[in-house]
């Protein structure tokens, strides 16, 4: 029995396929007895616990005061944050020069916007500005060219956390790329050098690296030269992060099919051209989640500089809790610190999603 | 297999084999570890020749043409392309690669670049062609392979046959003097084989020197001026297509032909 049939034209889906929001809630939350029970349980827990938490956090909190004795209403004592706000943001940076920090912090979002957002007016000049930003920031913060010098031992709080975190991020990405390419190199000298570095650094805790950079590095430097304590921490953090970054990037390089290398070679592209134009753009795109994970853990790991005597955000928090005026307010101080870390880490994570989405558009295959 | 999947009339007027030597391979040997993959290969290709290399899988046909642009390294013997000998000298390798185009079984387009960017990349970076001019050249060849309207799409949005035609256009943008094809139709649906073969025939009609590893015996019969049969890393037999198909000499060739043409 053979037959032929006319082509059926396209038609819209039936009404049952399109669901109204209310139906969706009923279906998802109360679709079965099990899901109805768990929905009701979760609702109960929300009603039971969210109001008291909000009450403590906001409604019956004290916002201003000069010591913990001013906090009388029974809620959170945010006075500890507002009274010591400058300490949390800039540490012991001298008051008469603190405007320099404000400029640096105000320019940071501008530089980030130019560097990270593609469709932004004046991007060509913006990129130059973003490239110069670290130099501008270093000059303003440390002093020089007529500005009085401020020793890095005075830097602290969020400022120090950002300096350590952003330096680590900016240095570890290119260094990680070079180490990853080096590890895959055909030249045994280069590849074994990279393997030794990566495996050594990954095999020791960051604390050890920070101790070593703080205690051992001066032994290797020529006598008489001194190296700033914070710079040593920055070197340690950057090297530590780049070893991890190298392995993340290497996993991306390995996922690129051999055919891509061959096609690039067959067209006559040199090694560096094919890496820059063909391999790295694809490999880095694949490992964006891994790269951002590394950035996030690096940003949080910077709190370890505490142990070599630097007062970053967490260092200031710890000092605050033991301050006689504010003693014992660990809940407030740690909640605030956690919130600050979370804001930065969450922003990074959202940016990575945005970037993945943007790079995927058009050529998903 | 025996029928060429094209109905066009082939124009032989410009298919002219000159005396000039394009590729000279002398006593070439290659090993993968202990495995002797190419054995005593001697081959001279004159300019304008269309050579089809056939043979069972694992016979070394792909390896042979991949040695010609040094995607694989040979360990013994000589390969001379356009008067330049392939040695470990990177300068020579780059020179040869920019004059020898290659198409792969799996196209190997760059998925993160548009079709146009795929085509302009090498001219811009290897030949230092200005971007505008490179784009004009690219559009010229995309028109030639009949997909100029896809120029701003990404490879993932194209069908296999279209991707392979882009790959051919990408190679042509470097104005190569020799084209290598490594099983260009093996990864394609039957419906798309024809469009790629048509593009290859057009190239042959313009007098391009071509080496094709392919199982398309119809193409070999109609377009090639020489068919090379390889087995176990050796060139077993070579002849004009007419003779090769109708009057094969070696037992191995006869067996191979009976297997692929027999049904």
PDB file of C-alpha atoms in Angstrom, chain B residues 5 22 32 41 57 89 102 106-107 110 113 116 151 186 190 193 199-201 204 215 217 228 260-261:
ATOM      1  CA  UNK B   5      26.999  12.467  -8.648  1.00  0.00           C
ATOM      2  CA  UNK B  22      54.821  20.990  -8.851  1.00  0.00           C
ATOM      3  CA  UNK B  32      54.581   6.248  13.589  1.00  0.00           C
ATOM      4  CA  UNK B  41      57.160   6.744  -1.817  1.00  0.00           C
ATOM      5  CA  UNK B  57      41.588   2.732   5.075  1.00  0.00           C
ATOM      6  CA  UNK B  89      63.360  24.917   8.480  1.00  0.00           C
ATOM      7  CA  UNK B 102      44.063  22.010   2.078  1.00  0.00           C
ATOM      8  CA  UNK B 106      35.636  17.525   8.883  1.00  0.00           C
ATOM      9  CA  UNK B 107      35.996  20.998   7.280  1.00  0.00           C
ATOM     10  CA  UNK B 110      36.880  28.215  12.867  1.00  0.00           C
ATOM     11  CA  UNK B 113      34.546  33.443  13.403  1.00  0.00           C
ATOM     12  CA  UNK B 116      33.808  36.014   5.958  1.00  0.00           C
ATOM     13  CA  UNK B 151      29.122  35.543   4.603  1.00  0.00           C
ATOM     14  CA  UNK B 186      33.324  11.461   3.437  1.00  0.00           C
ATOM     15  CA  UNK B 190      24.623  11.991  -0.027  1.00  0.00           C
ATOM     16  CA  UNK B 193      28.229  15.403  -1.876  1.00  0.00           C
ATOM     17  CA  UNK B 199      32.928  22.970  -6.666  1.00  0.00           C
ATOM     18  CA  UNK B 200      35.941  20.682  -7.011  1.00  0.00           C
ATOM     19  CA  UNK B 201      35.191  20.080 -10.688  1.00  0.00           C
ATOM     20  CA  UNK B 204      39.806  21.439 -11.925  1.00  0.00           C
ATOM     21  CA  UNK B 215      36.275   7.352  -2.463  1.00  0.00           C
ATOM     22  CA  UNK B 217      35.307   6.883  -8.093  1.00  0.00           C
ATOM     23  CA  UNK B 228      47.078   6.293  -7.565  1.00  0.00           C
ATOM     24  CA  UNK B 260      33.940  -0.747  -4.088  1.00  0.00           C
ATOM     25  CA  UNK B 261      32.496  -0.977  -7.587  1.00  0.00           C
TER      26      UNK B 261
END
